[in-house]
mmCIF file of C-alpha atoms in Angstrom:
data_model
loop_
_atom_site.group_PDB
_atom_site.id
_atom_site.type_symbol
_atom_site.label_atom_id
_atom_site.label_comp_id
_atom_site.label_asym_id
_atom_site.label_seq_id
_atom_site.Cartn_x
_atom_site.Cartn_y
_atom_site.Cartn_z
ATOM 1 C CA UNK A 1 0.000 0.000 0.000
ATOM 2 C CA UNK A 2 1.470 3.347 -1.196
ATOM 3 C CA UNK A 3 2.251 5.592 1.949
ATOM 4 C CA UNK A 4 0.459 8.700 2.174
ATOM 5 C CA UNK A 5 1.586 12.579 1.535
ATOM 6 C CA UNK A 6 3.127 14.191 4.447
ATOM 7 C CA UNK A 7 0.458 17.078 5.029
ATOM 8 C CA UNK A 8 1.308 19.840 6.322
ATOM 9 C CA UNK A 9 -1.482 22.516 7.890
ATOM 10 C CA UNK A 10 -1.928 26.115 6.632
ATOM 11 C CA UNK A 11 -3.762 28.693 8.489
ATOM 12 C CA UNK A 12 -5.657 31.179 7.047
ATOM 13 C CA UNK A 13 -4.728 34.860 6.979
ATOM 14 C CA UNK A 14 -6.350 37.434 8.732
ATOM 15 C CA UNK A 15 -9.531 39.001 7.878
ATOM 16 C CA UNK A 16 -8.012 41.503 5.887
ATOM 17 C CA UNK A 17 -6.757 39.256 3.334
ATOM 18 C CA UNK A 18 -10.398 37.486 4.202
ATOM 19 C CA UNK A 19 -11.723 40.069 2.284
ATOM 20 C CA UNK A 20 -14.260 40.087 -0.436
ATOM 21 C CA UNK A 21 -12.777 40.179 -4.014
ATOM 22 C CA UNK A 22 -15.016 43.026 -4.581
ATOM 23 C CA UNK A 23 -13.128 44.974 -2.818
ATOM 24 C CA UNK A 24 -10.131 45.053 -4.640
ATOM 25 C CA UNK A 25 -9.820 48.099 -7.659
ATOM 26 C CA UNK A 26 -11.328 46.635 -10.635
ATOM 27 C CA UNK A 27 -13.443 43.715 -9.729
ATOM 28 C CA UNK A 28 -16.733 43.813 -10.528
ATOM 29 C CA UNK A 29 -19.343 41.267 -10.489
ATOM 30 C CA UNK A 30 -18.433 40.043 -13.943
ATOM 31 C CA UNK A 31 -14.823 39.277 -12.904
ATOM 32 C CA UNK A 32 -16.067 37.741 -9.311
ATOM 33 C CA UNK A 33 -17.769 35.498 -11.132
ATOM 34 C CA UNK A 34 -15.403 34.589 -14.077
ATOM 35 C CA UNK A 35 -12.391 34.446 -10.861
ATOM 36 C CA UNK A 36 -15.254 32.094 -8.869
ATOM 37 C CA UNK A 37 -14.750 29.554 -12.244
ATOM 38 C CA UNK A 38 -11.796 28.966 -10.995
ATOM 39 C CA UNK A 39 -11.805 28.624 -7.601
ATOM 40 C CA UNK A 40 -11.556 31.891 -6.549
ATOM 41 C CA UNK A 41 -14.201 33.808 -4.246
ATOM 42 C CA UNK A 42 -12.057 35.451 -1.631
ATOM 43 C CA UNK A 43 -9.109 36.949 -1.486
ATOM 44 C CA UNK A 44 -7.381 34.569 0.834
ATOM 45 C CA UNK A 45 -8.240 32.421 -2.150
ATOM 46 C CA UNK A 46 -6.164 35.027 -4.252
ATOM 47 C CA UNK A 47 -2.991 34.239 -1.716
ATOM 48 C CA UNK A 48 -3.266 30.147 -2.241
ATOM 49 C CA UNK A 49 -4.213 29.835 -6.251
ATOM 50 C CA UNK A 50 -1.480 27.839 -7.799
ATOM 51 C CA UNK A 51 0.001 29.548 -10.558
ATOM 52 C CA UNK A 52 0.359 26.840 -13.176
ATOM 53 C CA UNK A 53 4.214 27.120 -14.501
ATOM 54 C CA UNK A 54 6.943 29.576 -13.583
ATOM 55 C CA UNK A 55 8.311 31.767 -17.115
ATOM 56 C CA UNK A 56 12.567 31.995 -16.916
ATOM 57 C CA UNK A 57 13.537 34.879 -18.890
ATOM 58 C CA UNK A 58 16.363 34.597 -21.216
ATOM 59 C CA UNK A 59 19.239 37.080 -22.359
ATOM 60 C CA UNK A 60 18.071 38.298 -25.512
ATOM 61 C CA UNK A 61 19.501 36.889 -28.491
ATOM 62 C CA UNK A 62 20.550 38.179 -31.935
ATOM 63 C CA UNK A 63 17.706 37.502 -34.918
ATOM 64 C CA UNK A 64 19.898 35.597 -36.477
ATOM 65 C CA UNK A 65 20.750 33.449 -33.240
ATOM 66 C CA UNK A 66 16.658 33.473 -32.644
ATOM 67 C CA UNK A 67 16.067 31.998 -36.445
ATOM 68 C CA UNK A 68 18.326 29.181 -36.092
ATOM 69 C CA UNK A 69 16.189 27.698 -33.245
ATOM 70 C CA UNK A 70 12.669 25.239 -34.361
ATOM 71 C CA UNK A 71 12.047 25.513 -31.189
ATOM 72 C CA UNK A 72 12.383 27.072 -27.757
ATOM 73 C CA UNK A 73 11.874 29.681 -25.747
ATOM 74 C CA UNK A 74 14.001 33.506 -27.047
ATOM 75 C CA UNK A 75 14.160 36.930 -26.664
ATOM 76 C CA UNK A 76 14.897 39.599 -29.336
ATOM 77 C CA UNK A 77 14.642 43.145 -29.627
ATOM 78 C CA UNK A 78 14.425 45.325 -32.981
ATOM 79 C CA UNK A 79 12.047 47.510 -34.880
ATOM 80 C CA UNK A 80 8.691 45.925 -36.412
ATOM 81 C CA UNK A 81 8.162 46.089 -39.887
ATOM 82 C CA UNK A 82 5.887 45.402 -42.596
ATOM 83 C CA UNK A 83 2.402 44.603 -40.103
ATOM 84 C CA UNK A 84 -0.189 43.062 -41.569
ATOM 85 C CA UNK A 85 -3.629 41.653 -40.320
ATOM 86 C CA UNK A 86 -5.519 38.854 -41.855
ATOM 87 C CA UNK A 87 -9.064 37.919 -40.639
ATOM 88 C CA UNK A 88 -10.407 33.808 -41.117
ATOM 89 C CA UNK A 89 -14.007 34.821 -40.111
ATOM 90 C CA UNK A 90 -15.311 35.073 -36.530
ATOM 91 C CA UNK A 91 -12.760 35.817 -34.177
ATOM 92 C CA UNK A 92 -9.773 33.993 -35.960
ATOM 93 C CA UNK A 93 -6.804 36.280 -37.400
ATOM 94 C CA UNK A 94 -3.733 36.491 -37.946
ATOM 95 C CA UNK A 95 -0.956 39.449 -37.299
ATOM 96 C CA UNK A 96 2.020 39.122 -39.083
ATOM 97 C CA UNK A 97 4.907 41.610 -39.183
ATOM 98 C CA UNK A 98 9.318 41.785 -39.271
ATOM 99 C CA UNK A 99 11.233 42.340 -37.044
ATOM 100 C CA UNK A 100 13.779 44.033 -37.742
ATOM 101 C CA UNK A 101 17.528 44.886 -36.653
ATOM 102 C CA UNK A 102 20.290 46.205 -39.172
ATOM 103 C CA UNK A 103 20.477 43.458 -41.569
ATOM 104 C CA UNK A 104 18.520 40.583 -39.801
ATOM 105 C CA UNK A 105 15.015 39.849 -40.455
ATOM 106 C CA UNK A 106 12.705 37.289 -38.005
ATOM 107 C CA UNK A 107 9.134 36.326 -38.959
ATOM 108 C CA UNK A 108 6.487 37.679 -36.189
ATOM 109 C CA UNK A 109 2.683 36.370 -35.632
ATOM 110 C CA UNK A 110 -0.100 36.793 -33.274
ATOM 111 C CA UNK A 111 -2.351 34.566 -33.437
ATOM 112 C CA UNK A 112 -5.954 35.974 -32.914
ATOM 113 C CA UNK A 113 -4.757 38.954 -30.665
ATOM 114 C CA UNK A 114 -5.543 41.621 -33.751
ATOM 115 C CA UNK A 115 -5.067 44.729 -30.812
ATOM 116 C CA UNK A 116 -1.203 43.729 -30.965
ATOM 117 C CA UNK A 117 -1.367 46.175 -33.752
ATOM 118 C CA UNK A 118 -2.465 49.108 -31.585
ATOM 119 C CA UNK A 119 0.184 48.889 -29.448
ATOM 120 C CA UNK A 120 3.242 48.779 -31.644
ATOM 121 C CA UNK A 121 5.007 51.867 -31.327
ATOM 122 C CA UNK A 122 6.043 53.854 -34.821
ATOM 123 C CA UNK A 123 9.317 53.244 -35.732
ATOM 124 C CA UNK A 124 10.298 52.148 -32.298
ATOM 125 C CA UNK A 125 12.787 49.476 -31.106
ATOM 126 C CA UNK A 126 10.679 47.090 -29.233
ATOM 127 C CA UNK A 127 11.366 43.725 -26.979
ATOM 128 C CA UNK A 128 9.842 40.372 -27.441
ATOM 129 C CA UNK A 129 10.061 37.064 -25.447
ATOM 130 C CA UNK A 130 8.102 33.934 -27.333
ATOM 131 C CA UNK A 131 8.325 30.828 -28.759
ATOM 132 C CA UNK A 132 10.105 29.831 -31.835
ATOM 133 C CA UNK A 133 8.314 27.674 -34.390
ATOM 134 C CA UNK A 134 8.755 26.592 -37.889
ATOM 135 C CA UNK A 135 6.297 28.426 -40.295
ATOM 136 C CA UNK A 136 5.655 28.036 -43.803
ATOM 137 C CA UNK A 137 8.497 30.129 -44.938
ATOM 138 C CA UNK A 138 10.459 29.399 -42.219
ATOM 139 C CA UNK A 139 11.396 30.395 -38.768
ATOM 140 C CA UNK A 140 8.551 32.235 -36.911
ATOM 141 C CA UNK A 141 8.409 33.628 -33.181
ATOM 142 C CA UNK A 142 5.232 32.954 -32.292
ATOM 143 C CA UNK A 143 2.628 34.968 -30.066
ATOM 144 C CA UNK A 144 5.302 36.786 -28.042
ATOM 145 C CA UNK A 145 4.883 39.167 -25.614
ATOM 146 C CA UNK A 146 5.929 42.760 -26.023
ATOM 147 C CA UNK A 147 8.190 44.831 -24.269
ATOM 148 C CA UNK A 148 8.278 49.021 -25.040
ATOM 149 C CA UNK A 149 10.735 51.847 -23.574
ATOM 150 C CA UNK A 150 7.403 53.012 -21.457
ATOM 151 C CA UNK A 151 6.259 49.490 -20.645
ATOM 152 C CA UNK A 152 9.639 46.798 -19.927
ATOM 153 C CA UNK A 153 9.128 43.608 -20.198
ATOM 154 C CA UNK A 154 11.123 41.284 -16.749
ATOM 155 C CA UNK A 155 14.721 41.706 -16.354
ATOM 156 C CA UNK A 156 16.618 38.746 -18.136
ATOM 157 C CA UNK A 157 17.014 36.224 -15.643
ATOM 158 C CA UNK A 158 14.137 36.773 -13.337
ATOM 159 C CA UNK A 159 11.070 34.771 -12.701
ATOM 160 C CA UNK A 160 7.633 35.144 -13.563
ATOM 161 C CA UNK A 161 4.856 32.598 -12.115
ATOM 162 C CA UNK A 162 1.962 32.102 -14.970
ATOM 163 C CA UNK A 163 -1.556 31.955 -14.186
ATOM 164 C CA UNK A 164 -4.876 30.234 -15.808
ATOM 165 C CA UNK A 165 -7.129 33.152 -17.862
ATOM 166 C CA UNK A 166 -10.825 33.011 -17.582
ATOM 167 C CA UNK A 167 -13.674 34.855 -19.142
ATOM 168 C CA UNK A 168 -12.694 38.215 -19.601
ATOM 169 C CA UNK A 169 -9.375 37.988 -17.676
ATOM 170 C CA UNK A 170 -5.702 37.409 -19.122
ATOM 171 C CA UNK A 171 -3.720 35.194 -16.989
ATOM 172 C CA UNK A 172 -1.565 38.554 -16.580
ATOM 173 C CA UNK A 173 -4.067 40.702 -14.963
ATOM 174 C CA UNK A 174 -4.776 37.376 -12.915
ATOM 175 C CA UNK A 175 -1.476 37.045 -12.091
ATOM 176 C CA UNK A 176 -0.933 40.685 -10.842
ATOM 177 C CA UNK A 177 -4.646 40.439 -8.788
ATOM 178 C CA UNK A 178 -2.532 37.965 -6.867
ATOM 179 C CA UNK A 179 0.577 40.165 -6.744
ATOM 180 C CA UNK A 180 -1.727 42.773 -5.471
ATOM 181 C CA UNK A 181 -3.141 40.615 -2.345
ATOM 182 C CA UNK A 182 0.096 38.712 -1.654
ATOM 183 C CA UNK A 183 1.698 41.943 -0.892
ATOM 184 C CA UNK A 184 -0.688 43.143 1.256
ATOM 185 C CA UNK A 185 -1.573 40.115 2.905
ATOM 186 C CA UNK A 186 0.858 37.756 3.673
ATOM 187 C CA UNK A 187 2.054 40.020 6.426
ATOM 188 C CA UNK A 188 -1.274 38.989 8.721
ATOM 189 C CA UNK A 189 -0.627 35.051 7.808
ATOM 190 C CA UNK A 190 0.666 33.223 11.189
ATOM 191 C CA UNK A 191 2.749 30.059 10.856
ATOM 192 C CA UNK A 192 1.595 26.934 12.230
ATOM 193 C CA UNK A 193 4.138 24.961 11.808
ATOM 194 C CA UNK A 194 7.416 24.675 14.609
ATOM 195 C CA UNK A 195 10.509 25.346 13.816
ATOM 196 C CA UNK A 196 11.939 22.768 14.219
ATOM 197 C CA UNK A 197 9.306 20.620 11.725
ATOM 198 C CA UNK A 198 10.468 23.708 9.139
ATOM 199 C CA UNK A 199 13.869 23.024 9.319
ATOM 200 C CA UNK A 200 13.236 19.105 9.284
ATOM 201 C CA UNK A 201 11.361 19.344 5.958
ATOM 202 C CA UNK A 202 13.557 22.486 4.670
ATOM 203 C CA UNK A 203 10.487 24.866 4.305
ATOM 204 C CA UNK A 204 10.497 28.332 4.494
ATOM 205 C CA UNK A 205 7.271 29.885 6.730
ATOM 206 C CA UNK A 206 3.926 29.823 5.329
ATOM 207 C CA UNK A 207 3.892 34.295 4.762
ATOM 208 C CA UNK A 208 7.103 34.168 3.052
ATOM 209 C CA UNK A 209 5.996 30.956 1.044
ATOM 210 C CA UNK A 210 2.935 32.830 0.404
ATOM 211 C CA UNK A 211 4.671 36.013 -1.180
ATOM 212 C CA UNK A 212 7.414 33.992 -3.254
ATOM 213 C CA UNK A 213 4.647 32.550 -4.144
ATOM 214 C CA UNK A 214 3.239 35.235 -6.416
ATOM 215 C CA UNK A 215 6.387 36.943 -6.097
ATOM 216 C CA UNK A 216 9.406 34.895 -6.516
ATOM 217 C CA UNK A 217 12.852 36.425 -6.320
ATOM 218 C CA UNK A 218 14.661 33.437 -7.906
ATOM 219 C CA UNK A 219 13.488 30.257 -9.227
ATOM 220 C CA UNK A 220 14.789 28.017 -5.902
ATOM 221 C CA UNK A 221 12.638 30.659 -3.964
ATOM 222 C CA UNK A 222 9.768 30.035 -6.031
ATOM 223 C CA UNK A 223 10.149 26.171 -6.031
ATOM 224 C CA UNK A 224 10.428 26.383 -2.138
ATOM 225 C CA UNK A 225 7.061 28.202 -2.008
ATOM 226 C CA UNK A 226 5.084 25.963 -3.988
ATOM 227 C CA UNK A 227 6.398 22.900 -1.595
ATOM 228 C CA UNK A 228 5.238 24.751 1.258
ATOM 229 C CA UNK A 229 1.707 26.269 -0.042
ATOM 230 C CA UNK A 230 0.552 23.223 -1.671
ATOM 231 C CA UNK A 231 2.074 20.230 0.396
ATOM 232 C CA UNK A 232 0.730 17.352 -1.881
ATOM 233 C CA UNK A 233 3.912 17.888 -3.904
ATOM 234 C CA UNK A 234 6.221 17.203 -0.860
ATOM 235 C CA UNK A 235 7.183 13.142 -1.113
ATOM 236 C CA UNK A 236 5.975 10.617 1.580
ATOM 237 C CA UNK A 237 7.625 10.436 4.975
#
C-alpha cells in the first residue's frame, strides 16, 4: 500500500486578506464570477491559487541566433516592420509583421490577438520574449509578448509565475490580482508549523511561502514556495 503525503497545515490569513474580491480596484461582479470559475471567491483564495508554470527569462539573443532555433523559448529586440492583419471569419486572425535589426530579419505572428497592432510603437525598437516555431516560410516567433521603452518587459534572468485566464481575464491581470493581495496580505498570515518541523522538511514559513509565491525572487525561492503552499507535492515520509 502506497504511503500517504506528508500534510502539512496552513492557516488562514487574517480578515483583511479574508476580504471580499469586490473589494479590490477593478473587480466587478463580472470578474467575481469569471475568478469564482476557478476557484476563486475570496481573497485569501487570491494568496493560495497555484500559478500553473513559472516563465525563466532569457538574455536576448541576436535575430539571427533566434532563427536558427525550431524551437524554444528567445528573446529579441528590434524595430517591427511590414504589419499586416488577416481575418479567417469570426474571431480567428492572424498578425504578421518583421522584425527588424540592421540586416537581420525574423518572422512575427499573433495569433488571434488583432489589438497587438495598436500597441506597436512607430518606428520604435521594441522587446519580445516567445516561442520559436517553424512556419511556412520558415522560422517564426510565435505569439510573443511585447516589451516598449514606457512598458519593460522582466529583467533577463528573473522569474515570472503564470496563471490560468478566464472569461474576460488574461492570466496577466490574474497574475498581478494575486501580486496585489500577496503583498498586502501575507504580512497577517501566522505560521503553524514549529521550527523545528520547518527546518526538518527544509520549508520556508507559510507568509514568506505565500509572497514567493506570487512573487518569486529566484526560481529556488519560487520552487520552495510551492512545496510549502501546496504540500501534496512534498514526497511521503
Amino acid at each position: 500500500m502506497p504511503r500517504p503525503t506528508r500534510s502539512f497545515p496552513t492557516q488562514a490569513p487574517a480578515p483583511s486578506a479574508c476580504a471580499a474580491l469586490a473589494d479590490l480596484p477593478g473587480v466587478g461582479p463580472a470578474r467575481c464570477k469569471a475568478l469564482g470559475k476557478l476557484g476563486v471567491a475570496t481573497q485569501r483564495d487570491l494568496l493560495f491559487l497555484l500559478p500553473v508554470g513559472v516563465q525563466h527569462w532569457a538574455e536576448p539573443c541576436s535575430l539571427d541566433e533566434a532563427a536558427a532555433q525550431d524551437s524554444g523559448a528567445v528573446c529579441v529586440r528590434g524595430r517591427l516592420e511590414e504589419v499586416r492583419l488577416t481575418r479567417f471569419g469570426g474571431r480567428r486572425s492572424a498578425l504578421r509583421a518583421e522584425l527588424v535589426r540592421g540586416d537581420q530579419r525574423l518572422n512575427v505572428v499573433w495569433f488571434n490577438q488583432p489589438w497587438v497592432r495598436e500597441r506597436i510603437p512607430s518606428g520604435e525598437e521594441v522587446e519580445l520574449a516567445g516561442q520559436m516555431a517553424s512556419g511556412r516560410s520558415g522560422p517564426v516567433l510565435s505569439n510573443p509578448r511585447m516589451g516598449r521603452e514606457d512598458k519593460p518587459l522582466p529583467e533577463p534572468g528573473s522569474v515570472e509565475p503564470l496563471y490560468p485566464a478566464g472569461d474576460g481575464m488574461s492570466g496577466a491581470w490574474v497574475g498581478a490580482l494575486c501580486r496585489s493581495v500577496a503583498h498586502k496580505g501575507t504580512d497577517h498570515v501566522n505560521e503553524p508549523l514549529t521550527d523545528r518541523v520547518l527546518a526538518e522538511h527544509r520549508l520556508p514559513p507559510l507568509p514568506r511561502a505565500l509572497l514567493h509565491l506570487h512573487c518569486p525572487p529566484d526560481a529556488a525561492s519560487s520552487k520552495d514556495a510551492r512545496r510549502r503552499v501546496h504540500p501534496e507535492s512534498l514526497p511521503a515520509v
